[in-house]
XYZ file of C-alpha atoms in Angstrom:
772
model
C 22.916 -47.861 64.695
C 20.754 -45.273 66.419
C 23.878 -43.318 67.054
C 24.630 -43.347 63.328
C 21.156 -42.090 62.527
C 21.459 -39.344 65.093
C 24.795 -38.365 63.696
C 23.438 -38.178 60.141
C 20.529 -36.034 61.178
C 22.762 -33.672 63.011
C 24.741 -32.803 59.884
C 23.174 -29.664 58.290
C 22.166 -30.088 54.641
C 24.323 -28.481 51.985
C 22.470 -25.472 50.650
C 22.466 -25.423 46.866
C 23.821 -22.309 45.147
C 21.314 -19.570 44.456
C 19.573 -20.103 41.160
C 20.871 -23.644 40.791
C 17.535 -24.744 39.346
C 16.421 -21.524 37.673
C 19.517 -20.624 35.695
C 20.035 -24.065 34.092
C 16.438 -23.960 32.871
C 17.015 -20.478 31.448
C 20.198 -21.706 29.764
C 18.219 -24.565 28.256
C 15.582 -22.053 27.223
C 18.277 -19.976 25.552
C 19.398 -22.967 23.479
C 15.814 -23.724 22.501
C 15.041 -20.146 21.473
C 18.284 -19.972 19.505
C 16.562 -22.242 16.976
C 13.919 -19.569 16.454
C 16.548 -17.047 15.479
C 17.944 -13.973 17.171
C 16.979 -10.362 16.741
C 13.588 -10.583 18.448
C 13.701 -8.256 21.457
C 10.585 -9.861 22.942
C 12.413 -13.177 23.296
C 15.660 -11.794 24.698
C 16.644 -13.706 27.839
C 18.369 -12.186 30.901
C 22.144 -12.010 30.608
C 25.102 -10.006 31.901
C 26.906 -7.856 29.310
C 30.541 -7.091 30.157
C 31.409 -3.605 28.891
C 34.716 -1.756 29.099
C 37.400 -0.036 27.144
C 40.318 -1.883 25.628
C 42.817 -3.117 28.282
C 40.440 -2.231 31.115
C 40.735 -5.742 32.575
C 37.569 -7.338 31.174
C 39.240 -10.609 30.234
C 40.937 -10.901 33.612
C 37.612 -10.443 35.423
C 35.932 -13.125 33.321
C 38.780 -15.591 33.787
C 38.713 -14.931 37.509
C 34.972 -15.681 37.595
C 35.574 -18.955 35.743
C 38.785 -19.797 37.597
C 40.637 -20.817 34.415
C 42.685 -19.197 31.642
C 40.734 -19.558 28.410
C 40.488 -16.142 26.709
C 42.774 -14.797 23.968
C 45.416 -12.374 25.219
C 47.478 -9.636 23.591
C 48.406 -5.975 23.634
C 45.930 -5.087 20.837
C 42.176 -5.787 20.609
C 41.569 -9.424 21.535
C 37.782 -9.744 21.795
C 36.577 -9.142 18.219
C 33.307 -11.077 18.382
C 30.724 -11.179 21.183
C 31.368 -14.241 23.377
C 28.250 -15.665 25.013
C 29.543 -17.451 28.091
C 27.231 -19.746 30.043
C 28.622 -20.799 33.411
C 27.087 -24.015 34.711
C 27.938 -25.296 38.198
C 28.597 -29.029 38.115
C 29.881 -31.771 40.400
C 33.587 -31.940 41.007
C 33.596 -35.546 39.839
C 32.372 -34.488 36.396
C 35.430 -32.358 35.868
C 35.812 -28.997 34.150
C 35.228 -28.684 30.434
C 33.740 -26.461 27.788
C 31.388 -26.923 24.814
C 30.878 -24.704 21.798
C 27.447 -24.430 20.179
C 28.996 -24.592 16.725
C 30.700 -27.902 17.683
C 27.884 -29.859 19.303
C 28.874 -33.005 21.190
C 32.559 -32.112 21.449
C 33.949 -31.423 24.930
C 37.111 -29.378 25.539
C 38.837 -30.420 28.772
C 41.995 -28.492 27.871
C 41.205 -24.799 28.301
C 44.117 -23.792 26.064
C 42.250 -25.555 23.250
C 39.198 -23.483 24.146
C 41.334 -20.334 23.690
C 42.617 -21.632 20.351
C 39.104 -22.440 19.140
C 37.880 -18.950 20.112
C 40.723 -17.427 18.086
C 40.108 -19.735 15.113
C 36.350 -19.102 15.112
C 36.955 -15.347 15.368
C 39.268 -15.390 12.365
C 36.822 -17.513 10.352
C 34.181 -14.812 10.667
C 36.106 -11.550 11.173
C 39.399 -12.282 9.413
C 42.896 -12.228 10.833
C 43.675 -8.511 10.877
C 41.790 -6.931 13.798
C 38.363 -6.547 12.193
C 35.272 -7.070 14.340
C 32.019 -8.979 13.768
C 28.624 -8.918 15.477
C 28.120 -12.688 15.163
C 28.236 -14.449 18.536
C 30.501 -17.251 19.673
C 28.579 -19.386 22.184
C 30.560 -21.241 24.840
C 29.249 -23.226 27.809
C 31.669 -24.001 30.682
C 30.916 -26.666 33.285
C 32.829 -26.365 36.536
C 32.411 -26.845 40.268
C 34.174 -23.511 40.806
C 31.568 -21.276 39.105
C 28.158 -19.971 40.014
C 25.349 -20.240 37.458
C 25.059 -17.163 35.258
C 25.217 -16.075 31.639
C 27.645 -13.380 30.507
C 28.462 -11.752 27.189
C 32.015 -10.527 26.659
C 31.840 -7.619 24.205
C 34.715 -6.068 22.214
C 36.584 -3.371 24.129
C 35.959 0.209 23.094
C 38.798 1.757 21.139
C 39.557 5.135 19.607
C 42.151 4.553 16.870
C 41.652 1.918 14.131
C 44.419 -0.643 13.645
C 45.059 -3.256 10.993
C 42.117 -3.657 8.602
C 39.719 -1.914 10.953
C 37.578 0.740 9.273
C 37.891 4.393 10.192
C 34.563 4.262 12.040
C 35.592 1.294 14.217
C 34.749 3.245 17.376
C 31.175 3.903 16.155
C 30.761 0.267 15.072
C 31.826 -1.112 18.458
C 29.634 1.356 20.337
C 26.644 0.428 18.181
C 27.316 -3.273 18.820
C 27.515 -2.701 22.585
C 24.311 -0.634 22.621
C 22.435 -3.372 20.757
C 23.031 -5.620 23.809
C 22.821 -3.295 26.807
C 19.714 -1.389 25.637
C 17.610 -4.537 26.167
C 15.687 -4.212 29.461
C 16.514 -7.840 30.364
C 20.255 -7.236 30.205
C 22.420 -6.504 33.289
C 25.373 -4.229 32.526
C 28.738 -5.020 34.086
C 30.703 -1.783 33.558
C 34.480 -2.351 33.889
C 36.596 0.713 34.754
C 40.310 0.708 35.759
C 41.073 2.435 39.045
C 44.049 4.316 37.575
C 41.762 6.349 35.282
C 39.267 9.098 35.977
C 35.887 7.556 36.710
C 34.132 10.592 35.210
C 35.727 9.747 31.847
C 34.867 6.043 31.970
C 33.679 4.763 28.568
C 31.864 1.872 30.222
C 29.868 4.100 32.594
C 29.127 6.502 29.765
C 27.634 3.721 27.599
C 25.755 2.320 30.600
C 24.310 5.785 31.274
C 22.929 5.918 27.728
C 21.199 2.501 27.923
C 20.319 2.611 31.643
C 20.044 6.262 32.698
C 18.485 5.405 36.083
C 21.209 2.894 36.934
C 18.798 0.082 37.817
C 20.636 -2.508 35.700
C 24.281 -1.437 36.032
C 26.959 -2.935 38.293
C 30.260 -1.064 38.448
C 33.544 -2.977 38.640
C 36.752 -1.097 39.599
C 39.830 -3.021 38.426
C 43.564 -2.592 39.039
C 43.169 -1.250 42.561
C 46.695 -2.423 43.381
C 48.405 -0.075 40.909
C 46.865 3.189 42.071
C 49.219 5.980 43.134
C 50.503 5.722 46.709
C 48.359 7.582 49.160
C 45.229 7.249 47.009
C 42.378 4.766 47.161
C 39.049 4.064 45.489
C 36.959 3.838 48.636
C 34.640 6.692 47.638
C 34.189 5.095 44.229
C 33.278 1.727 45.744
C 30.801 3.339 48.099
C 29.084 5.120 45.169
C 29.852 8.630 46.403
C 31.326 9.784 43.094
C 28.920 8.258 40.562
C 26.108 6.429 42.366
C 24.672 3.196 40.983
C 21.621 1.380 42.384
C 23.396 -1.983 42.234
C 26.686 -0.602 43.601
C 30.362 -1.251 42.846
C 32.841 -4.099 43.398
C 36.619 -3.654 43.472
C 38.976 -6.344 42.158
C 42.689 -6.899 41.620
C 43.793 -8.297 38.262
C 46.773 -10.286 37.268
C 49.409 -8.102 35.722
C 51.021 -8.829 32.383
C 54.091 -10.190 34.144
C 51.946 -12.730 36.021
C 50.438 -13.881 32.730
C 53.860 -14.266 31.127
C 55.066 -16.265 34.135
C 51.944 -18.476 33.843
C 50.756 -17.507 37.271
C 47.458 -19.321 37.757
C 44.099 -17.779 38.496
C 43.896 -19.517 41.856
C 47.170 -17.930 42.957
C 45.900 -14.569 41.727
C 42.702 -14.943 43.779
C 44.737 -15.759 46.883
C 46.957 -12.740 46.265
C 43.871 -10.549 45.799
C 42.397 -11.731 49.104
C 45.662 -10.991 50.923
C 45.798 -7.500 49.347
C 42.316 -6.505 50.548
C 42.811 -7.951 54.029
C 46.100 -6.138 54.530
C 45.032 -2.802 53.052
C 44.100 -0.290 55.757
C 41.227 1.189 53.708
C 39.820 -1.681 51.697
C 39.584 -4.040 54.664
C 36.828 -1.744 56.000
C 34.771 -2.236 52.795
C 35.486 -5.952 52.369
C 31.850 -6.630 51.367
C 32.446 -4.913 48.036
C 35.939 -6.148 47.283
C 37.195 -9.283 45.570
C 36.190 -11.664 42.795
C 34.234 -14.027 45.124
C 32.107 -11.085 46.257
C 31.552 -10.091 42.637
C 30.519 -13.639 41.686
C 27.973 -13.883 44.503
C 26.628 -10.400 43.775
C 26.260 -11.203 40.075
C 24.601 -14.535 40.797
C 22.090 -13.015 43.179
C 21.202 -10.074 40.925
C 21.012 -12.338 37.900
C 18.530 -14.701 39.572
C 16.439 -11.773 40.814
C 16.427 -10.346 37.339
C 15.281 -13.649 35.856
C 12.397 -13.962 38.296
C 11.386 -10.368 37.643
C 11.317 -10.889 33.895
C 9.573 -14.268 33.863
C 5.944 -13.004 33.558
C 6.750 -10.830 30.546
C 8.817 -13.591 29.004
C 5.998 -16.104 29.390
C 3.542 -13.687 27.814
C 5.876 -13.025 24.858
C 6.467 -16.723 24.231
C 2.737 -17.502 24.360
C 2.063 -14.715 21.862
C 4.771 -15.971 19.506
C 3.449 -19.507 19.908
C -0.042 -18.426 18.858
C 1.321 -16.664 15.770
C 3.485 -19.635 14.821
C 0.555 -22.037 15.267
C -1.622 -19.956 12.958
C 1.120 -19.728 10.339
C 1.733 -23.453 10.563
C -1.964 -24.174 10.081
C -1.892 -22.067 6.914
C 0.874 -24.218 5.481
C -0.701 -27.412 6.768
C 0.677 -30.904 6.304
C 1.443 -32.761 3.118
C -1.649 -34.920 2.534
C -1.446 -38.625 1.985
C -2.741 -39.986 -1.294
C -6.174 -41.054 0.044
C -6.708 -37.532 1.416
C -5.648 -35.626 -1.707
C -9.119 -35.570 -3.257
C -10.770 -34.187 -0.131
C -8.081 -31.492 0.146
C -8.571 -30.380 -3.477
C -12.347 -30.328 -3.085
C -12.086 -28.385 0.171
C -9.843 -25.767 -1.468
C -12.222 -25.372 -4.430
C -15.230 -24.933 -2.149
C -13.400 -22.434 0.053
C -12.225 -20.529 -3.027
C -15.753 -20.247 -4.434
C -17.106 -19.133 -1.068
C -14.342 -16.572 -0.683
C -15.039 -15.179 -4.175
C -18.764 -14.769 -3.474
C -18.080 -13.177 -0.075
C -15.681 -10.699 -1.693
C -18.277 -9.695 -4.285
C -21.068 -9.442 -1.707
C -18.942 -7.492 0.777
C -18.849 -10.150 3.502
C -15.081 -10.579 3.796
C -14.229 -9.894 7.444
C -10.501 -9.401 6.897
C -10.975 -6.438 4.538
C -14.193 -5.084 5.992
C -12.543 -2.039 7.555
C -9.176 -1.927 5.806
C -10.131 -0.894 2.248
C -12.922 -0.615 -0.305
C -12.949 -3.962 -2.110
C -14.938 -6.378 -4.254
C -18.564 -5.510 -4.926
C -18.137 -1.997 -3.553
C -15.576 -1.305 -6.272
C -17.995 -2.619 -8.905
C -20.654 -0.232 -7.564
C -18.077 2.563 -7.809
C -17.477 1.662 -11.466
C -21.198 1.802 -12.220
C -22.043 5.023 -10.391
C -18.904 7.118 -10.139
C -17.320 6.195 -13.452
C -19.994 5.013 -15.904
C -23.134 6.936 -14.892
C -21.347 10.169 -14.016
C -19.338 9.892 -17.245
C -22.560 10.050 -19.238
C -24.044 12.906 -17.207
C -23.689 16.331 -18.864
C -23.174 19.640 -17.111
C -22.590 22.861 -18.961
C -20.663 26.040 -18.272
C -21.064 28.806 -20.783
C -18.651 31.311 -22.153
C -19.945 33.897 -24.612
C -17.922 35.852 -27.082
C -20.071 38.090 -29.248
C -18.871 39.129 -32.664
C -20.769 42.203 -33.704
C -21.861 42.417 -37.325
C -20.621 45.112 -39.668
C -21.298 46.096 -43.264
C -18.956 43.448 -44.678
C -20.934 40.565 -43.207
C -24.279 39.101 -44.214
C -27.581 40.350 -42.868
C -26.793 38.576 -39.610
C -23.781 36.848 -38.052
C -24.028 33.924 -35.575
C -22.656 34.846 -32.161
C -19.601 32.821 -31.345
C -20.672 30.225 -28.779
C -18.476 28.048 -26.634
C -19.938 25.374 -24.426
C -17.393 23.962 -22.036
C -18.431 20.626 -20.532
C -17.627 19.695 -17.004
C -17.995 16.086 -18.123
C -16.562 14.596 -21.272
C -19.822 13.369 -22.834
C -21.985 15.892 -24.693
C -25.044 15.289 -26.875
C -23.441 17.552 -29.484
C -19.875 16.315 -29.198
C -18.408 15.911 -32.677
C -21.627 17.465 -33.985
C -21.180 21.135 -34.829
C -23.788 23.689 -35.828
C -22.310 23.504 -39.301
C -23.059 19.758 -39.438
C -26.680 20.375 -38.406
C -27.148 23.145 -40.981
C -25.692 20.972 -43.708
C -28.042 18.131 -42.791
C -31.046 20.504 -42.840
C -30.074 21.885 -46.279
C -29.575 18.436 -47.750
C -32.879 17.184 -46.351
C -34.917 19.982 -47.994
C -33.601 19.232 -51.459
C -34.443 21.871 -54.111
C -37.258 23.309 -52.009
C -37.400 25.642 -49.086
C -38.751 23.768 -46.078
C -42.017 24.992 -44.561
C -41.155 23.237 -41.284
C -38.081 21.723 -39.668
C -37.311 18.548 -41.651
C -37.438 15.267 -39.706
C -34.686 13.492 -41.626
C -31.787 15.524 -40.157
C -33.052 14.823 -36.638
C -33.315 11.064 -37.320
C -29.856 10.833 -38.894
C -28.088 12.994 -36.348
C -29.657 11.455 -33.243
C -28.750 7.959 -34.435
C -25.177 9.048 -34.899
C -25.023 10.467 -31.379
C -26.685 7.421 -29.800
C -24.120 5.168 -31.485
C -21.416 7.023 -29.559
C -22.791 5.579 -26.311
C -21.649 2.077 -27.277
C -17.951 2.585 -26.478
C -18.335 3.754 -22.857
C -20.825 0.947 -22.237
C -18.375 -1.684 -23.474
C -15.605 -0.043 -21.449
C -17.786 -0.322 -18.342
C -18.183 -4.065 -18.935
C -14.442 -4.428 -19.391
C -13.733 -2.535 -16.136
C -16.077 -4.829 -14.197
C -14.426 -7.861 -15.811
C -10.986 -6.599 -14.735
C -12.272 -6.065 -11.204
C -13.592 -9.627 -11.037
C -10.207 -10.914 -12.202
C -8.531 -8.965 -9.376
C -10.986 -10.447 -6.888
C -10.224 -13.951 -8.135
C -6.498 -13.403 -7.629
C -6.973 -12.226 -4.032
C -8.956 -15.276 -2.877
C -7.223 -17.864 -0.648
C -3.790 -16.348 -1.217
C -2.225 -18.200 1.738
C -3.717 -21.588 0.950
C -2.919 -21.470 -2.754
C 0.599 -20.205 -2.107
C 1.488 -23.760 -1.111
C 0.390 -25.282 -4.416
C 1.513 -23.176 -7.410
C 0.213 -25.704 -9.970
C -3.266 -25.720 -8.411
C -3.204 -21.938 -8.207
C -2.265 -21.667 -11.884
C -5.083 -24.036 -12.913
C -7.649 -22.123 -10.860
C -6.532 -18.766 -12.260
C -6.670 -20.062 -15.833
C -10.121 -21.603 -15.451
C -11.592 -18.619 -13.599
C -10.074 -16.209 -16.114
C -11.567 -18.139 -19.044
C -14.924 -18.419 -17.303
C -15.042 -14.671 -16.609
C -14.121 -13.920 -20.212
C -16.914 -16.204 -21.398
C -19.288 -14.196 -19.213
C -17.980 -10.958 -20.691
C -19.014 -11.944 -24.226
C -22.797 -12.134 -23.644
C -22.588 -8.952 -21.581
C -21.014 -7.083 -24.470
C -23.470 -8.655 -26.915
C -26.424 -7.557 -24.807
C -25.001 -4.056 -24.515
C -24.643 -3.925 -28.288
C -28.276 -5.011 -28.683
C -29.423 -2.323 -26.238
C -27.708 0.414 -28.231
C -28.819 -1.043 -31.578
C -32.435 -1.132 -30.383
C -32.277 2.573 -29.598
C -30.704 3.291 -32.976
C -33.162 1.190 -34.989
C -36.311 2.830 -33.657
C -36.534 6.515 -32.747
C -39.631 6.741 -30.563
C -40.730 10.361 -30.878
C -43.941 9.447 -29.027
C -42.054 8.974 -25.785
C -43.858 10.894 -23.012
C -40.659 12.689 -22.004
C -39.788 13.774 -25.533
C -40.171 17.530 -26.032
C -41.904 17.238 -29.432
C -41.863 19.592 -32.433
C -44.478 22.135 -31.278
C -42.904 22.604 -27.887
C -39.406 22.852 -29.392
C -40.574 25.531 -31.866
C -42.298 27.459 -29.113
C -39.232 27.425 -26.851
C -36.844 28.294 -29.685
C -39.045 31.164 -30.924
C -39.423 32.536 -27.416
C -35.662 32.506 -26.892
C -34.992 34.158 -30.248
C -37.602 36.836 -29.564
C -36.311 37.503 -26.038
C -32.696 37.906 -27.049
C -33.616 39.950 -30.110
C -35.368 42.540 -27.956
C -32.396 42.634 -25.564
C -29.755 42.911 -28.287
C -27.579 45.943 -28.926
C -28.805 48.981 -30.953
C -28.423 48.396 -34.718
C -25.772 50.314 -36.576
C -26.786 52.846 -39.308
C -24.849 54.250 -42.173
C -23.747 57.902 -42.052
C -26.381 60.265 -43.475
C -29.232 57.774 -43.210
C -31.887 57.719 -40.563
C -32.836 54.559 -38.769
C -36.092 54.151 -40.668
C -34.404 54.338 -44.071
C -31.826 51.822 -43.033
C -34.329 49.362 -41.603
C -33.662 46.829 -44.286
C -29.961 46.880 -43.437
C -30.299 46.524 -39.688
C -28.244 43.923 -37.992
C -29.482 42.306 -34.801
C -27.734 39.667 -32.747
C -29.107 37.093 -30.363
C -27.230 34.785 -28.006
C -28.299 31.186 -28.114
C -28.236 29.521 -24.720
C -29.132 26.190 -23.288
C -32.412 26.074 -21.502
C -32.255 23.984 -18.320
C -34.395 21.380 -20.001
C -34.703 22.143 -23.691
C -31.248 22.234 -25.225
C -29.268 24.788 -27.221
C -30.565 27.590 -29.391
C -27.825 28.876 -31.701
C -26.672 32.466 -31.905
C -28.238 33.948 -35.008
C -29.083 37.381 -36.393
C -32.860 37.728 -36.864
C -35.291 40.349 -37.994
C -37.253 42.419 -35.564
C -40.740 41.479 -34.443
C -42.157 44.480 -36.343
C -40.622 43.277 -39.623
C -42.061 39.837 -39.101
C -45.519 41.161 -38.330
C -45.346 43.619 -41.301
C -44.573 40.849 -43.810
C -47.200 38.555 -42.376
C -50.747 38.322 -43.752
C -53.253 40.495 -41.861
C -55.346 38.601 -39.378
C -53.133 35.572 -39.345
C -52.422 33.874 -35.973
C -49.129 34.661 -34.311
C -48.442 31.102 -33.296
C -45.088 29.414 -33.198
C -45.944 27.411 -36.314
C -46.738 30.607 -38.165
C -43.451 32.150 -37.059
C -41.354 29.250 -38.185
C -43.257 29.127 -41.494
C -42.642 32.814 -42.018
C -38.966 32.422 -41.473
C -38.802 29.532 -43.890
C -40.650 31.538 -46.599
C -38.788 34.823 -46.199
C -36.968 34.699 -49.483
C -40.042 33.718 -51.466
C -42.036 36.668 -50.126
C -39.244 39.026 -50.947
C -38.963 37.770 -54.540
C -42.690 38.107 -55.078
C -42.550 41.726 -53.893
C -39.925 42.494 -56.454
C -41.991 40.942 -59.269
C -45.097 42.938 -58.313
C -43.346 46.261 -58.174
C -41.579 45.870 -61.531
C -42.890 46.188 -65.129
C -44.832 43.481 -66.879
C -43.267 40.641 -68.784
C -43.558 42.292 -72.193
C -41.768 45.318 -71.000
C -39.129 43.027 -69.569
C -38.569 41.298 -72.893
C -38.440 44.614 -74.765
C -36.077 45.981 -72.204
C -33.908 42.908 -72.652
C -33.708 43.367 -76.344
C -32.860 47.003 -76.025
C -30.065 46.289 -73.614
C -28.819 43.082 -75.167
C -25.412 44.526 -75.415
C -25.117 44.458 -71.568
C -26.008 40.815 -70.534
C -25.796 39.941 -66.810
C -23.740 36.771 -66.247
C -24.227 34.508 -63.219
C -21.253 33.030 -61.421
C -20.711 29.300 -61.408
C -21.571 27.466 -58.125
C -18.501 26.267 -56.199
C -17.365 22.671 -56.565
C -17.726 22.182 -52.794
C -20.715 24.075 -51.430
C -20.532 24.933 -47.739
C -23.710 25.564 -45.777
C -22.089 28.605 -44.188
C -22.545 30.346 -47.547
C -26.310 29.737 -47.486
C -27.353 31.548 -44.297
C -30.921 32.714 -43.930
C -33.044 33.914 -41.068
C -35.217 30.888 -40.679
C -32.114 28.663 -40.372
C -31.433 30.121 -36.920
C -34.743 28.838 -35.602
C -34.426 25.590 -37.564
C -31.016 24.993 -36.041
C -32.272 25.765 -32.537
C -35.299 23.480 -32.914
C -33.164 20.626 -34.205
C -30.821 20.968 -31.273
C -33.735 20.996 -28.847
C -35.034 17.759 -30.347
C -31.606 16.119 -30.414
C -30.799 16.863 -26.800
C -34.241 15.881 -25.538
C -34.189 12.482 -27.204
C -30.521 11.893 -26.409
C -31.258 12.492 -22.715
C -34.050 9.901 -22.801
C -31.769 7.306 -24.383
C -28.888 8.140 -22.052
C -30.990 7.520 -18.948
C -32.216 4.211 -20.345
C -28.649 3.146 -21.123
C -27.442 4.215 -17.669
C -30.043 1.938 -16.133
C -29.874 -1.024 -18.521
C -26.130 -1.497 -18.970
C -25.310 -2.155 -15.257
C -28.228 -4.599 -15.139
C -26.912 -6.455 -18.173
C -23.390 -6.646 -16.708
C -24.656 -7.843 -13.326
C -26.881 -10.513 -14.913
C -24.582 -11.933 -17.575
C -21.219 -11.458 -15.852
C -21.266 -10.877 -12.083
C -24.231 -12.917 -10.873
C -23.663 -15.630 -13.449
C -20.106 -16.038 -12.137
C -21.321 -16.235 -8.530
C -23.869 -18.914 -9.425
C -21.725 -21.156 -11.596
C -18.117 -20.674 -10.404
C -18.087 -23.590 -7.965
C -19.542 -26.015 -10.540
C -17.063 -24.912 -13.191
C -14.078 -25.358 -10.873
C -15.163 -28.829 -9.752
C -15.948 -29.909 -13.301
C -12.541 -28.887 -14.652
C -10.192 -29.515 -11.710
C -11.605 -32.231 -9.477
C -10.099 -35.187 -11.329
C -8.222 -37.971 -9.644
C -5.607 -38.067 -12.355
C -4.657 -34.462 -11.550
C -4.462 -34.658 -7.747
C -0.789 -35.579 -7.523
C 0.233 -32.832 -9.926
C -2.016 -30.160 -8.427
C -0.735 -30.709 -4.886
C 2.938 -30.322 -5.676
C 4.403 -27.757 -3.297
C 6.779 -24.977 -4.281
C 10.343 -25.332 -2.970
C 10.237 -22.084 -1.029
C 6.950 -23.109 0.588
C 8.456 -26.394 1.736
C 11.393 -24.543 3.272
C 9.098 -22.042 4.972
C 6.901 -24.793 6.391
C 9.944 -26.622 7.706
C 11.164 -23.441 9.321
C 7.757 -22.749 10.842
C 7.586 -26.297 12.188
C 10.981 -25.894 13.841
C 9.929 -22.557 15.337
C 6.673 -24.014 16.589
C 8.417 -26.980 18.216
C 10.990 -24.672 19.845
C 8.318 -22.326 21.196
C 6.273 -25.237 22.501
C 9.322 -26.597 24.293
C 10.132 -23.131 25.660
C 6.587 -22.714 26.928
C 6.777 -26.097 28.628
C 10.096 -25.191 30.257
C 8.669 -21.942 31.610
C 5.620 -23.713 32.996
C 7.875 -26.153 34.843
C 10.286 -23.470 36.037
C 10.446 -23.412 39.880
C 9.982 -20.057 41.542
C 12.762 -19.295 44.035
C 11.530 -15.910 45.183
C 11.583 -17.025 48.841
C 15.230 -18.060 48.569
C 16.101 -14.828 46.760
């Protein structure tokens, strides 16, 4: 018995194939990640892509690696879909068989049936007339003859389209090949026939594009047995022609005659071995010749590549797992009936909190990405509403000089171009002000500027402030509606009925808050219209307005152009016919003085009573009484009344007839000197009071909107939502999920489970670096 023990201990243990534990785990990982979906370069697993031109011997190399005939054959293109081939080393007792991913649970022990299924599956996707498809066929082969590795057989590169192939078939196949070999975790197996020029190899050219340094490319030289006599590929195999870091391997394929005679792969391998041993050149480079050498080389490099890529792969899977977990938490689980009330209440509370944080500017997600919420409301108040009511003037002057066909004076044409759209005198022309002044004086000439035109006109201008104020409230309301729609978008996406109820209730509640805001704004404007407070400390007042207007008129009169005189008359004789022009401008603080023709200072002083004060009140009174003084002068210089009557009788035959007044009397036909100052004073008063009201409105309207609309919504939103939505009878209906959300959650759950399983597999993966 001791002898038996000694004998058993003397037998060396059978060394498992390299990667026997690593590669099966990676294959399992590949199946798990296939549930996540392809196309993610971060989750691409190591594999060997077989690249070569059509009829370069790709299929023969793959069948030799497997040791069985199982690939479609023919003179035209045979591989029309990528074939993912997983080779799994198994016990001899288990037998040799294959499994397709699209036929789970079905084992193919007859490899001719595997070939037939590959052809049938290719035609199902790509059709039966030589077209190609990028959709993979996944096949797993279990055999005691193979070494563990994963290969992808890609369509052979071709130049001329055949059958139903499109004209750009070459570009399509090249693009398909590049999509595989450009991945850094892919090893490139470049197949090149020995009877062609290696410098023109399509496979090496494509490999050079994806792997310019040659770190991932293994060269395979096929058909060494059919080279011209006296030639060999020794320099190619040694990398002296086109060097590759991973080197070259030479193989001998079965010829077409061997395939027709059903010569087996095992016989072909034996024939290949005999060829290399008997060849005088290749027997010196036996380490890089033959299918067995290629299989061991591929297995070793593949395992090394896996171990090299494991850290990055683990990091990528953990990152994807974190993202999937977060997405899954957003979708959550379908609540049971006892938990429905707490879920609804939690959503309502979170919604109210999110709304308030958006208005107050405390939303962390959008803090640095964009201007949002309350900041946009502030923008509406300051940059739209307040600046809209501010007035800035640019002046353009166009002077029309008077001539003998015009009245004693002509108003200078005045254009005030506003940089903003609101103007105290918008829709209020000088003609409107004159007309109001004339109508207010009645049948008398006014001694001072009448107050009624100022009261009527300023009320009309104040009333124009109502529309922009109401528009401001509407803009803030629209902004609050936008904020309400952006709250808890992910959570509410699950429950469309609950989302619709919340939007309806919040929209109605905001509209209810808009009504008192607009009412208060209307009251603010009506208060200003109802009482014109001319005792306001900032109001310019009548005396100051007259003083400023008179000073401007006097200044521009002295600086006006020289009056025109008629031919043959001196300037003194034509004094009564002088024309003088003055430009009316806006004082920085006191408004607009209109362009009017006025009499000179000397004429005013001459017509005034001696010793009278030259105050602004006296000046304005003089202007208003100009016509009366002139008429009295005419009466004094004429004959007495009796002489007038006698003269009338004597000249009765020549009666002077007066013209009828026009049906529509325009104030432009009633110009007089004092109207220029009256117009200027009225404008000064209008602008001064309008500015006071404007500033009050600019301050009061945002306060009203914030109180009645914004802050009221923040305070009461949560109570309103709970009062209208938190009802047990509505829970079942409110928590109905949308169909697309259910599908997305199911997909996310599957992805999460797959990533969790993949992470677990990687954590349990043994490291075989010492063996490698």
